[in-house]
Tab-separated table of C-alpha atoms and ligand atoms in Angstrom:
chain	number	residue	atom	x	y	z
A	1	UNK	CA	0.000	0.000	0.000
A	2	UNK	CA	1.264	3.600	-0.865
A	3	UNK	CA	-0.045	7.179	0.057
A	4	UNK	CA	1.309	10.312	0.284
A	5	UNK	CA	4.075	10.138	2.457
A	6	UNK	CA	5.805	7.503	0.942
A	7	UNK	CA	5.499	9.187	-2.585
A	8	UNK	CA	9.348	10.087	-1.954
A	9	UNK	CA	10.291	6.414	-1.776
A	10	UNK	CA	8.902	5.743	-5.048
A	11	UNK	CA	11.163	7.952	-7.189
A	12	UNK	CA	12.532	6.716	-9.957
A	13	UNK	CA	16.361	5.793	-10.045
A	14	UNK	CA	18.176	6.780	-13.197
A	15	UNK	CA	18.421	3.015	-14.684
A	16	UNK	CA	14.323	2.263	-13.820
A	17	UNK	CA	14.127	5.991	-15.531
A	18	UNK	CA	15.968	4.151	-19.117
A	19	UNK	CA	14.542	1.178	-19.028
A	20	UNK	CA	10.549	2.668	-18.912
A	21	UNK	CA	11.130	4.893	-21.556
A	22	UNK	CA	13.064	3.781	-24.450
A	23	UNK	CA	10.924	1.557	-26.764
A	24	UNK	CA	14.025	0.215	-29.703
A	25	UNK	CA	13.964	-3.548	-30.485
A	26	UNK	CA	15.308	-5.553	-28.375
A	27	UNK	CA	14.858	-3.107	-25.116
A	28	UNK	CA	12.825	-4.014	-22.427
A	29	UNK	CA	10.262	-1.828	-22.968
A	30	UNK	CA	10.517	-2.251	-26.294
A	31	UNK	CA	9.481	-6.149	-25.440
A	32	UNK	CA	6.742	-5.026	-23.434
A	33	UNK	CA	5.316	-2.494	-26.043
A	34	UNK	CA	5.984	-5.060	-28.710
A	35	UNK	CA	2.832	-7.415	-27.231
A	36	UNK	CA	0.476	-4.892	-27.653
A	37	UNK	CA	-1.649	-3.381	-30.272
A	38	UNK	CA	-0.174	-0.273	-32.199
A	39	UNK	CA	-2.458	2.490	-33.481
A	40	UNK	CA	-0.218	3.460	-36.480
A	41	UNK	CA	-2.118	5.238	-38.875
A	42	UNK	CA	-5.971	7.104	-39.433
A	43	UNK	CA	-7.612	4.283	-41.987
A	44	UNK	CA	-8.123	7.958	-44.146
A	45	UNK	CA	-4.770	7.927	-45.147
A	46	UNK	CA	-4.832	4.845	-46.890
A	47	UNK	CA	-7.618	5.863	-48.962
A	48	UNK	CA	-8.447	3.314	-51.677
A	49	UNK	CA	-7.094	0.003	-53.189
A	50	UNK	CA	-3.353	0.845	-54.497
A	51	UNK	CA	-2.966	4.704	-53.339
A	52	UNK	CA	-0.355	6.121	-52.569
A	53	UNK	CA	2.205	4.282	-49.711
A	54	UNK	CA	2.362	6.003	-46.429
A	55	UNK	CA	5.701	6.197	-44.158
A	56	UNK	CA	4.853	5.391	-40.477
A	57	UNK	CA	8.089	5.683	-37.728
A	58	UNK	CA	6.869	3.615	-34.734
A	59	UNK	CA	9.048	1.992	-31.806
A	60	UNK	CA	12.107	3.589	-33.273
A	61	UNK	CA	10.962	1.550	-36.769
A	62	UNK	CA	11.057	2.832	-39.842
A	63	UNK	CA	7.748	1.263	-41.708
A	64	UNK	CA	6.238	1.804	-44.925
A	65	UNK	CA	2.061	0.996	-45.097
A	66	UNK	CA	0.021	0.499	-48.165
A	67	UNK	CA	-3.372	-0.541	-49.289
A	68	UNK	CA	-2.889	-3.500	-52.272
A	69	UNK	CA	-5.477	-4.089	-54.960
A	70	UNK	CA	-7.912	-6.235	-52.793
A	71	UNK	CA	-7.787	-3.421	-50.223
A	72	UNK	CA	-5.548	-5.316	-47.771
A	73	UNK	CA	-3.035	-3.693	-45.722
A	74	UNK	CA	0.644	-3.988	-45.800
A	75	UNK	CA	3.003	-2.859	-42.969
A	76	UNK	CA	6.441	-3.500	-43.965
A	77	UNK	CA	10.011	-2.619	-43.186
A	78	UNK	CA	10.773	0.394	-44.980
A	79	UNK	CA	13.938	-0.945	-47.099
A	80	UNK	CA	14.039	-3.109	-50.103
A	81	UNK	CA	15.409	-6.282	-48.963
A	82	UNK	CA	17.789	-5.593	-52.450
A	83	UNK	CA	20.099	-2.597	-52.143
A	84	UNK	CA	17.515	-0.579	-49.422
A	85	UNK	CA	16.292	1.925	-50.661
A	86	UNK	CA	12.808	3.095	-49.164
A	87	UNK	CA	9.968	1.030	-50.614
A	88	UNK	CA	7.668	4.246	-49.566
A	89	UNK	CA	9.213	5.155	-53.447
A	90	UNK	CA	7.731	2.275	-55.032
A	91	UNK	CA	4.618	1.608	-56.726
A	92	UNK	CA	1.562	0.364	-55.343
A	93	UNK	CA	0.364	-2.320	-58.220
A	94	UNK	CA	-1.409	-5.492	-58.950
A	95	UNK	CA	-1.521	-6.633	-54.970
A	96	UNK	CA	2.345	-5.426	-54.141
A	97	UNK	CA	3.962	-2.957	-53.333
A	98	UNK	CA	7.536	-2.659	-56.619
A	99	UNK	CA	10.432	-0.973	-55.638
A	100	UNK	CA	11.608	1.601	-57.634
A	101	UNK	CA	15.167	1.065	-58.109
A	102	UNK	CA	15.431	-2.415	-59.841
A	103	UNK	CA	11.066	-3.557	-59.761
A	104	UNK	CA	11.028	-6.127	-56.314
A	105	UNK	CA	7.959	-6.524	-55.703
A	106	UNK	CA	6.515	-7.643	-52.307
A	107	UNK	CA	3.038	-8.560	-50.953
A	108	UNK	CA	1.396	-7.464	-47.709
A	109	UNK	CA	3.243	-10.411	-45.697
A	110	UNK	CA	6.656	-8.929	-46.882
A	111	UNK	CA	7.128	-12.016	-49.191
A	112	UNK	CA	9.143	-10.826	-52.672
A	113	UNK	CA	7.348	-12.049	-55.452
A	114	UNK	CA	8.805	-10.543	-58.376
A	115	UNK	CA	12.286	-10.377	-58.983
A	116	UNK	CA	12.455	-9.159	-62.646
A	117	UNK	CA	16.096	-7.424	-63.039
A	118	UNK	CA	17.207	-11.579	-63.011
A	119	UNK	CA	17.323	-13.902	-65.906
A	120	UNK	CA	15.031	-16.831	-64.469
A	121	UNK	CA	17.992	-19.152	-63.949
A	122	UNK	CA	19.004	-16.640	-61.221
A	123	UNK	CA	15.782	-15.966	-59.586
A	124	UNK	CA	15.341	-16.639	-55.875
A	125	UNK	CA	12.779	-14.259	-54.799
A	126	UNK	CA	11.172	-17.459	-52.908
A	127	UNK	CA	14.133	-16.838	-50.357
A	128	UNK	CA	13.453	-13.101	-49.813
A	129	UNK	CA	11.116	-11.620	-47.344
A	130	UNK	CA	11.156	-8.162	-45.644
A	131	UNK	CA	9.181	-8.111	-42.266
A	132	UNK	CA	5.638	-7.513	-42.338
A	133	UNK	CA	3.666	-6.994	-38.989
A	134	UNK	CA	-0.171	-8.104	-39.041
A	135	UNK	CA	-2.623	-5.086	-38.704
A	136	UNK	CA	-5.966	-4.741	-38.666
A	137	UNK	CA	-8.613	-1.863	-39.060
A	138	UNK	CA	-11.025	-0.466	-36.340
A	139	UNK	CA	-12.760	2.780	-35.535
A	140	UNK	CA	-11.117	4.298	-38.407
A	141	UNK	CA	-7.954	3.614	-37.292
A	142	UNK	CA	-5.114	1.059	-38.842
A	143	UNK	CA	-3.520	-0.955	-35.793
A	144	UNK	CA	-0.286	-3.184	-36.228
A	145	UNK	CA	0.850	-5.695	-33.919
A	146	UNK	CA	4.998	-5.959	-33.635
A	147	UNK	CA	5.738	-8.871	-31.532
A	148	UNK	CA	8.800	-10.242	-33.273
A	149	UNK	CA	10.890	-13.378	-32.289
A	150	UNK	CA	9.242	-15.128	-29.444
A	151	UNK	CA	6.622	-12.883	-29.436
A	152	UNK	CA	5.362	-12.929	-33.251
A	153	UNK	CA	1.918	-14.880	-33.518
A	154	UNK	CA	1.219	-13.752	-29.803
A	155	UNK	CA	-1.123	-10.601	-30.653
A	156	UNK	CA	-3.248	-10.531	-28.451
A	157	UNK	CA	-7.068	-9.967	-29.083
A	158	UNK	CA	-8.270	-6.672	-31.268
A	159	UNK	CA	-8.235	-3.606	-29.175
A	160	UNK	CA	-12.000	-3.295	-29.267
A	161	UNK	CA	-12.417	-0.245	-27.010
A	162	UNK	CA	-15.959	1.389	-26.822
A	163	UNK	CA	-14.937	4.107	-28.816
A	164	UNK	CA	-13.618	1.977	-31.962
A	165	UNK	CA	-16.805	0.436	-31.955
A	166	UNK	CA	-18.972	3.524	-33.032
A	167	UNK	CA	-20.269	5.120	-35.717
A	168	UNK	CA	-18.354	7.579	-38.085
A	169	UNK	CA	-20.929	10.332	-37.137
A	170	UNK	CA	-20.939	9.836	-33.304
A	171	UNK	CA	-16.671	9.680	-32.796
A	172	UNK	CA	-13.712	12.089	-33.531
A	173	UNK	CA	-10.303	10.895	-34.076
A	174	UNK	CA	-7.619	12.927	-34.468
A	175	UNK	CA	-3.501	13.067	-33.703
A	176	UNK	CA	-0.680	15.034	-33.374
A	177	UNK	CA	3.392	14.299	-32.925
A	178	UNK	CA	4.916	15.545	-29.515
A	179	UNK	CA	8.516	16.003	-29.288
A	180	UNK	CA	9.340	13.848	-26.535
A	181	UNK	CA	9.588	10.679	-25.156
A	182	UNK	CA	6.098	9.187	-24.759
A	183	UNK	CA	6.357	8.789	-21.395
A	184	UNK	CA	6.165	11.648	-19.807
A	185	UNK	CA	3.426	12.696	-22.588
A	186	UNK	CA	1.043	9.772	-20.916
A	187	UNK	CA	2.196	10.628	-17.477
A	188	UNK	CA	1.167	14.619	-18.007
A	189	UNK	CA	-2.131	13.055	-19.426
A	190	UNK	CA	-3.195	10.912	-16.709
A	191	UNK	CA	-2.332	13.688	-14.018
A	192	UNK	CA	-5.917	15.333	-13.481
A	193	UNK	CA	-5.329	18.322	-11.294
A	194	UNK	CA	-3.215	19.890	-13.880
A	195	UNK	CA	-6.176	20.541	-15.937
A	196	UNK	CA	-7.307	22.970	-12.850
A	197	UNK	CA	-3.737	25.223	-13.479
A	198	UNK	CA	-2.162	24.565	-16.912
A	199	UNK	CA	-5.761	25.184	-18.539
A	200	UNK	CA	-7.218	27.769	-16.365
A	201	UNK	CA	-8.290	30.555	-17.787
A	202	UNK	CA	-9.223	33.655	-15.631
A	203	UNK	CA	-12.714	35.190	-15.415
A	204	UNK	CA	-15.267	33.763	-18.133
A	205	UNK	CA	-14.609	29.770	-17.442
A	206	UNK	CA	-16.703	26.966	-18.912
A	207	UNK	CA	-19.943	26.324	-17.739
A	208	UNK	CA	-20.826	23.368	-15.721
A	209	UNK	CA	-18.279	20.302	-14.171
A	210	UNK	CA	-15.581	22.006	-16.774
A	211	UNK	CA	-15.711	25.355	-15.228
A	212	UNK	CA	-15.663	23.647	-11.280
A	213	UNK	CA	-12.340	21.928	-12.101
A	214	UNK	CA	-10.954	24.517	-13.258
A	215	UNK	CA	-11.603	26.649	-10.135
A	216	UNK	CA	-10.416	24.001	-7.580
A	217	UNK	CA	-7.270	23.908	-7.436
A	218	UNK	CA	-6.677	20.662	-4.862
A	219	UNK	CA	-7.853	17.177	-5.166
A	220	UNK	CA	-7.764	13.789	-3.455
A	221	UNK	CA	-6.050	11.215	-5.910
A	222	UNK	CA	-7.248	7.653	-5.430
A	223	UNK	CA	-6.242	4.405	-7.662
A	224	UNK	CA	-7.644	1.030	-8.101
A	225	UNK	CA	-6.018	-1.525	-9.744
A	226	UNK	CA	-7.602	-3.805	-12.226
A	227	UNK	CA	-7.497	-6.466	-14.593
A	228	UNK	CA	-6.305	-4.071	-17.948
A	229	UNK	CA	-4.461	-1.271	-15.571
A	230	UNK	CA	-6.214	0.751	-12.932
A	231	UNK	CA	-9.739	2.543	-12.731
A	232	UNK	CA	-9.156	6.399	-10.796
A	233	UNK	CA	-10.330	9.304	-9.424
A	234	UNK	CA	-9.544	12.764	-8.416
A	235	UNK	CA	-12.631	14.555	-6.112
A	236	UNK	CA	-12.453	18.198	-5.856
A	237	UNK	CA	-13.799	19.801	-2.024
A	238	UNK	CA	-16.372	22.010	-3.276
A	239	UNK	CA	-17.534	24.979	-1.064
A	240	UNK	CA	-19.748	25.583	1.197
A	241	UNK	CA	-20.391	21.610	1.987
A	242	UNK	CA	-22.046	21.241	-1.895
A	243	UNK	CA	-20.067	18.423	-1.638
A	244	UNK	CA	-17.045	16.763	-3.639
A	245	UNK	CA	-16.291	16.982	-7.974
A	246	UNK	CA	-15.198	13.425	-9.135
A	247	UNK	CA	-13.853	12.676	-12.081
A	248	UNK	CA	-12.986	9.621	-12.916
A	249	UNK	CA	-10.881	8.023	-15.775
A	250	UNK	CA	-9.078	4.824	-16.733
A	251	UNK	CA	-5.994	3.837	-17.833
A	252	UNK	CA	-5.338	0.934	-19.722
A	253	UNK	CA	-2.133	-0.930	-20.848
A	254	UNK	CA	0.301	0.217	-22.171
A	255	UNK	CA	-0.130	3.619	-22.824
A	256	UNK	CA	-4.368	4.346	-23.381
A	257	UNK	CA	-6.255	6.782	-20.965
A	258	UNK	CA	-10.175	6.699	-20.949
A	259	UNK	CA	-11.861	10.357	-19.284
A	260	UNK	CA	-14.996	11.742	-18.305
A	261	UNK	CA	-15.905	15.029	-20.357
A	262	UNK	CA	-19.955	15.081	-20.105
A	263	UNK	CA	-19.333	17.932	-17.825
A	264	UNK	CA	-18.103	19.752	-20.968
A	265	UNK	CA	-21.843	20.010	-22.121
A	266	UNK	CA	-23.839	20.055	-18.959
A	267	UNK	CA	-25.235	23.751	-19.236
A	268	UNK	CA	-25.402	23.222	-23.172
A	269	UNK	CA	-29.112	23.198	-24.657
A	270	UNK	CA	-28.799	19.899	-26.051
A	271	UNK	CA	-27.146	17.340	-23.338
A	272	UNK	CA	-24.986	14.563	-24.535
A	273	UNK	CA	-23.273	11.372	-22.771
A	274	UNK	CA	-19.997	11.930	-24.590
A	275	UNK	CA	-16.726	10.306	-23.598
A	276	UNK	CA	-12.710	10.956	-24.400
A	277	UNK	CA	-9.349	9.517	-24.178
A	278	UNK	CA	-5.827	9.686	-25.348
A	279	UNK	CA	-3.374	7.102	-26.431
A	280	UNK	CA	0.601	8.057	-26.396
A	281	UNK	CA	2.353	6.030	-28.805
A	282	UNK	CA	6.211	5.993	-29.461
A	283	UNK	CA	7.721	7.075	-32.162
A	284	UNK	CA	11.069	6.590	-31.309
A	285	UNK	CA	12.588	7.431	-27.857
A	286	UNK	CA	12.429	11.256	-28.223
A	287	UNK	CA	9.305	11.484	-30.163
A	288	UNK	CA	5.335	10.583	-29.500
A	289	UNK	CA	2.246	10.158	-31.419
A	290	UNK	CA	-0.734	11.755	-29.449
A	291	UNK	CA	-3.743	10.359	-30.017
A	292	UNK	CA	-7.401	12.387	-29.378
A	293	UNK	CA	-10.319	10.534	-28.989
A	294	UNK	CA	-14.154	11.477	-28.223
A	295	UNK	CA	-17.350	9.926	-29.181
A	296	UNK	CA	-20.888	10.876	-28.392
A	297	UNK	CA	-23.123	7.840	-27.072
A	298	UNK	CA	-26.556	9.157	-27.903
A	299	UNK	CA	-26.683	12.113	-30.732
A	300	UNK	CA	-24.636	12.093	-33.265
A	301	UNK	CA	-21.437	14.743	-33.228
A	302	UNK	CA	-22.056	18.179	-34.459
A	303	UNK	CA	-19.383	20.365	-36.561
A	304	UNK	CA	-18.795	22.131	-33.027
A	305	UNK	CA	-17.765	19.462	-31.763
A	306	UNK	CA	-15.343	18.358	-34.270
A	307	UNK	CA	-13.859	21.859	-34.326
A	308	UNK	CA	-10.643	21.432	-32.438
A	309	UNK	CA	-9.167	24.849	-31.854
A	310	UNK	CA	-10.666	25.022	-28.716
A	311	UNK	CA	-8.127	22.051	-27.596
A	312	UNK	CA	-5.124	23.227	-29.885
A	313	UNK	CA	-5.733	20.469	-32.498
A	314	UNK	CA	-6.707	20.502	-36.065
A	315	UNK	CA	-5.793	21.986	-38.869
A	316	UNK	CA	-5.105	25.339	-37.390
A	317	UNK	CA	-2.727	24.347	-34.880
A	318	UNK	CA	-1.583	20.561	-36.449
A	319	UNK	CA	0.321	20.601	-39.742
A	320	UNK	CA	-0.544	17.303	-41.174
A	321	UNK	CA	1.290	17.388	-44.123
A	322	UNK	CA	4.628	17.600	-41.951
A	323	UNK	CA	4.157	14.962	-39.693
A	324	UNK	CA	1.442	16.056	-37.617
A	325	UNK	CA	3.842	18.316	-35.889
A	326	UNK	CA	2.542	21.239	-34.211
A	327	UNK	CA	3.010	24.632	-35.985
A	328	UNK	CA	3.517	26.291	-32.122
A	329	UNK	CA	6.265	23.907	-30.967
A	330	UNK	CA	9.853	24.606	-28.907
A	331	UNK	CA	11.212	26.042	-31.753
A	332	UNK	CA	9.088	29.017	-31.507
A	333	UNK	CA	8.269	28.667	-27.743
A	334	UNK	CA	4.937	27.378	-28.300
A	335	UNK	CA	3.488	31.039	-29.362
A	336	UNK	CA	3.618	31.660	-25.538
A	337	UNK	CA	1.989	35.503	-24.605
A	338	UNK	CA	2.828	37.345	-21.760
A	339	UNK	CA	0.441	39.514	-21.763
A	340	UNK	CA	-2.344	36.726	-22.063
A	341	UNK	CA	-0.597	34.820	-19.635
A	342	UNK	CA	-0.455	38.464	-17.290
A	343	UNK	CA	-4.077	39.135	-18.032
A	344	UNK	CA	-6.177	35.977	-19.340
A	345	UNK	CA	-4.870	32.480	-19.124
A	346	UNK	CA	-2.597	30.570	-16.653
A	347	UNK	CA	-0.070	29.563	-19.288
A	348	UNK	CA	-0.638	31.663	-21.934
A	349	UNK	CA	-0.645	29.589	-24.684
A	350	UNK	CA	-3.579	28.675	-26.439
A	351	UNK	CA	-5.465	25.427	-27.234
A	352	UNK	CA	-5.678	23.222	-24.330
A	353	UNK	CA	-3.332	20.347	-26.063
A	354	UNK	CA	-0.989	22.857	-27.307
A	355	UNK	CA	-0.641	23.441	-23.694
A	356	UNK	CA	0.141	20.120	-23.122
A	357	UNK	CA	2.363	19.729	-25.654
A	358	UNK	CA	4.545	22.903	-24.021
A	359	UNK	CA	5.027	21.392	-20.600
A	360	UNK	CA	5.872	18.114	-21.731
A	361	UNK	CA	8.593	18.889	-24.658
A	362	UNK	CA	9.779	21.334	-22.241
A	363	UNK	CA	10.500	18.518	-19.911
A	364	UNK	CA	13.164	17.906	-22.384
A	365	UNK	CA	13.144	14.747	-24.904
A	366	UNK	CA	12.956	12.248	-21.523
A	367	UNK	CA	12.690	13.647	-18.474
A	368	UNK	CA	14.713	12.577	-15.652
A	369	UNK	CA	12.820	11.508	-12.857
A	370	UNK	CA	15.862	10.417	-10.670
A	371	UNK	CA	15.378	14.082	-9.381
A	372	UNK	CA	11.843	14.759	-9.045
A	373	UNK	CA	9.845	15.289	-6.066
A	374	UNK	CA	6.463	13.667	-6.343
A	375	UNK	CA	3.225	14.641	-4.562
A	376	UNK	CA	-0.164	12.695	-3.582
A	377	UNK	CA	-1.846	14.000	-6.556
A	378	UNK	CA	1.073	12.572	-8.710
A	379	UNK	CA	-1.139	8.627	-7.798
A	380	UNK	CA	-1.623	8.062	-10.969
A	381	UNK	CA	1.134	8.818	-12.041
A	382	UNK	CA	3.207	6.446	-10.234
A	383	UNK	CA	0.643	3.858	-10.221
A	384	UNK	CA	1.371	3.781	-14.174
A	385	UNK	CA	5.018	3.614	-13.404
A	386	UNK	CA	5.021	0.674	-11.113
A	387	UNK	CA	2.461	-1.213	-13.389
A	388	UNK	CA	4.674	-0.581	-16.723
A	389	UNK	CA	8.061	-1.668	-14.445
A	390	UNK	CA	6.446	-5.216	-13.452
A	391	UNK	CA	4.956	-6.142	-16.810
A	392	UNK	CA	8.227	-5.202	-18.055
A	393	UNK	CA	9.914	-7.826	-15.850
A	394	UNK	CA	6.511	-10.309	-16.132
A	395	UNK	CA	7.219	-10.689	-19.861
A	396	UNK	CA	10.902	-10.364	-19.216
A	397	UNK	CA	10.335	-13.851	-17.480
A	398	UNK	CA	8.283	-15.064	-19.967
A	399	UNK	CA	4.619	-14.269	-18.898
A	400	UNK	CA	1.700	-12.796	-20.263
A	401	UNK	CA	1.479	-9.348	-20.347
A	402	UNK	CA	-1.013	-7.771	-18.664
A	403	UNK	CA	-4.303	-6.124	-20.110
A	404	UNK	CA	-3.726	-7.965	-23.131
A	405	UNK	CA	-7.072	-9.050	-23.042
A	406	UNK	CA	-10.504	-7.846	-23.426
A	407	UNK	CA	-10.964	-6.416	-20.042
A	408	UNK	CA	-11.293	-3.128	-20.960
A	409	UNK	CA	-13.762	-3.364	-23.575
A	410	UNK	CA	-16.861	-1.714	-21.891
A	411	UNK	CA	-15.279	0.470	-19.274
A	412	UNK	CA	-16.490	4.414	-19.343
A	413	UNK	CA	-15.307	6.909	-17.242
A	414	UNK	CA	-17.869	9.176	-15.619
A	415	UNK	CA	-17.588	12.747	-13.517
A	416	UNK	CA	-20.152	13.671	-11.164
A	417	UNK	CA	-20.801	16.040	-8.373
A	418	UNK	CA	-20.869	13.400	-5.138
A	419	UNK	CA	-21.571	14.205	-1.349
A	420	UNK	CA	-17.993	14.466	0.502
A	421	UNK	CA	-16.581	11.281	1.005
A	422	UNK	CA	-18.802	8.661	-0.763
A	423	UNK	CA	-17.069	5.711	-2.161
A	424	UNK	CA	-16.708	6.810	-5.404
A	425	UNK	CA	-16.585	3.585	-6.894
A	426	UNK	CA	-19.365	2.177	-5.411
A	427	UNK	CA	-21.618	5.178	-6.108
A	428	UNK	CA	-20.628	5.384	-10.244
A	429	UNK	CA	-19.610	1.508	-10.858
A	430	UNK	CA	-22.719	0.752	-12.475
A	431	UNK	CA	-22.173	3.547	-15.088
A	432	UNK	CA	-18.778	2.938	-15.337
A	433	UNK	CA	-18.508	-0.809	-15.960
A	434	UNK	CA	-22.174	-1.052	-17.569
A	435	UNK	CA	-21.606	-4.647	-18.780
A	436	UNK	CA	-20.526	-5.393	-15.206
A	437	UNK	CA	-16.819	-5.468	-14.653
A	438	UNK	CA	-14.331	-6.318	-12.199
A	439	UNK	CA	-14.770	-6.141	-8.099
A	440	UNK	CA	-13.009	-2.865	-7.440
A	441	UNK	CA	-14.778	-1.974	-4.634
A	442	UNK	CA	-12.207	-4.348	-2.993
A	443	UNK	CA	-9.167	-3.862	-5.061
A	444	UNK	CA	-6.488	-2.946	-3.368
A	445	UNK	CA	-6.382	1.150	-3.187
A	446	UNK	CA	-3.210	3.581	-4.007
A	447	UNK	CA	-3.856	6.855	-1.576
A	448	UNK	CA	-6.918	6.716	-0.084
A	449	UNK	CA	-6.791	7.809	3.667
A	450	UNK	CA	-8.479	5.464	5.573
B	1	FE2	FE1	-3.748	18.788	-20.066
């Protein structure tokens, strides 16, 4: 059991700091990373049978994906197995993907099938693969698994969140590349009582739960563990004994976090039952993929709420045709204004995610944590650590990883305004495991003050 005043015992050393962030092959992490689902790509961007080959950079992998003839996928190595150069050069034709250079052709399992700068006698494209990693398509998104060596074959079922599972009209996906280490990128996620400084904004908040977070400033952290991570919570004191804010999210293995946002709409006309989430994939050691998630569960999404400048996402803000790298980014301090900052908002910086983006690549491309000082509301974020360092060492020894499963594929998270001290869990269980889910009320705890 751990609470507050042990949080300084739990600090990272410098190796634990290495070996939970960097994601090559062959790393630990890597390993771990490696049995799980990948998001790589939006399914968009592979438009039609035999368009144009896409470039993905994943896990410190350079990848090329295309869509063959019969509308398959292929994720391959980037380099012709011939003389490497990049097969994202080549020509998408006739269920294959040809390099340029000297016409090798290979399928979507990475098998060469035409070798046609040879004279038959010397043809041995039988013997000549490059790798190809199974993917599969859901919620409009293009997911690879990696597992190589012991761990190819081993994917584990399809990562059939809620959200994946609805329709185009009621869900929003969207992404954008952070430059740093993905870590720290999840960790800044799942902290919730940042969202009450780093996105404040002074005079004029939102309306309803959105606008209460943002005005308290302190919350109790609790954590329970489960099956595909760990269900939390933060609850916010209100005044004047109106009780406490809860908000409660989920984070899932390895690197997916679940939130409750229907207190974005609760003074809005028109009420919806929407829900949100994040997932922080590697690119390489020093670079991230965020991924933005929301879906609506009753009426369908409006252009509103597709229009992302409000978080610092979308077009305006996300330059998609570089990379999906942020036009504001350290380069140009992430368009910070004093005067805004003097005058209007905490940071100044605008768009909530752009936000996010400057406190996390500020952090440097990984953090070291060896030095940090960690506080009660930091839970979460050390629950996340502590699960990622034993599944690291559980498939180190040759075990399943954990959350690899279906577990997680009805959870919501839910905020609420509860009367101080209820057991938050017991009060919103029902909405937040709707199919019925695992007994949390007695998982063990992380921070509760008994
Ligand atoms: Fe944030």
């Amino acid at each position: 059991m751990v609470d507050a005043a042990h949080v300084k015992d739990v600090r990272l050393t410098a190796d634990e700091n290495e070996t939970i962030t960097r994601v090559g092959p062959g790393t630990p992490m890597g390993e771990l990373m490696r049995r799980y689902w990948q998001p790589v790509l939006s399914s968009s961007e592979l438009p039609e049978p035999d368009c144009a080959p896409v470039r993905v950079r994943i896990l410190g992998e350079d990848l090329v994906a295309f869509r063959d003839t019969s509308g398959r996928i292929g994720l391959l190595t980037e380099f012709c197995a011939h003389r490497r150069t990049s097969l994202w050069l080549g020509r998408n034709e006739e269920d294959g993907l040809r390099c340029v250079f000297h016409g090798w052709k290979y399928d979507i399992t990475g098998q060469c099938v035409d070798m046609p700068n040879v004279l038959p006698e010397y043809d041995f494209k039988e013997r000549v693969t490059v790798r190809a990693y199974p993917t599969q398509e859901l919620g409009g998104v293009i997911w690879a698994y990696m597992g190589w060596g012991v761990a190819k074959g081993k994917q584990p079922p399809p990562p059939n969140f809620e959200w994946t599972r609805q329709p185009e009209s009621h869900l929003h996906v969207s992404r954008s590349l952070q430059e740093c280490n993905w870590l720290q990128a999840l960790e800044a996620g799942i902290d919730s009582i940042h969202t009450s400084f780093l996105h404040r904004r002074f005079g004029g908040n939102r309306p309803g739960l959105a606008g209460i977070r943002a005005q308290a400033t302190a919350a109790r952290l609790e954590v329970r563990l489960a099956p595909y991570g760990y269900a939390y919570a933060s609850s916010r004191p209100m005044s004047e004994g109106k009780g406490d804010y809860v908000r409660t999210y989920h984070y899932v293995m390895p690197f997916h976090q679940i939130r409750a946002i229907q207190g974005e709409t609760e003074d809005s006309a028109v009420r919806k039952f929407k829900i949100a989430g994040h997932m922080w994939v590697p690119v390489d050691d020093h670079n991230c993929m965020v991924w933005n998630w929301y879906y609506s569960l009753d009426l369908p999404l409006d252009d509103d709420e597709r229009d992302e400048g409000f978080w610092g996402n979308g077009p305006r803000f996300v330059d998609a045709q570089n990379g999906f790298r942020s036009f504001l980014n350290k380069g140009n301090d992430w368009g910070i204004d004093r005067e805004v900052q003097k005058h209007e908002t905490f940071s100044g910086i605008e768009g909530v995610n752009q936000q996010d983006r400057a406190v996390q690549e500020a952090m440097g491309p990984i953090v070291d944590r060896s030095h940090e000082h960690l506080s009660h509301t930091d839970m979460a974020v050390f629950a996340a650590r502590r699960l990622l360092l034993d599944a690291i060492q559980t498939v180190a020894d040759g075990g399943a990883p954990p959350g690899a499963d279906e577990s997680y594929y009805d959870i919501r998270a839910i905020e609420k305004l509860l009367p101080t001290d209820a057991d938050w869990m017991e009060e919103l269980k029902d909405q937040m495991y709707p199919k019925g889910g695992p007994d949390l009320a007695s998982a063990p705890a992380l921070g509760r003050q008994e």
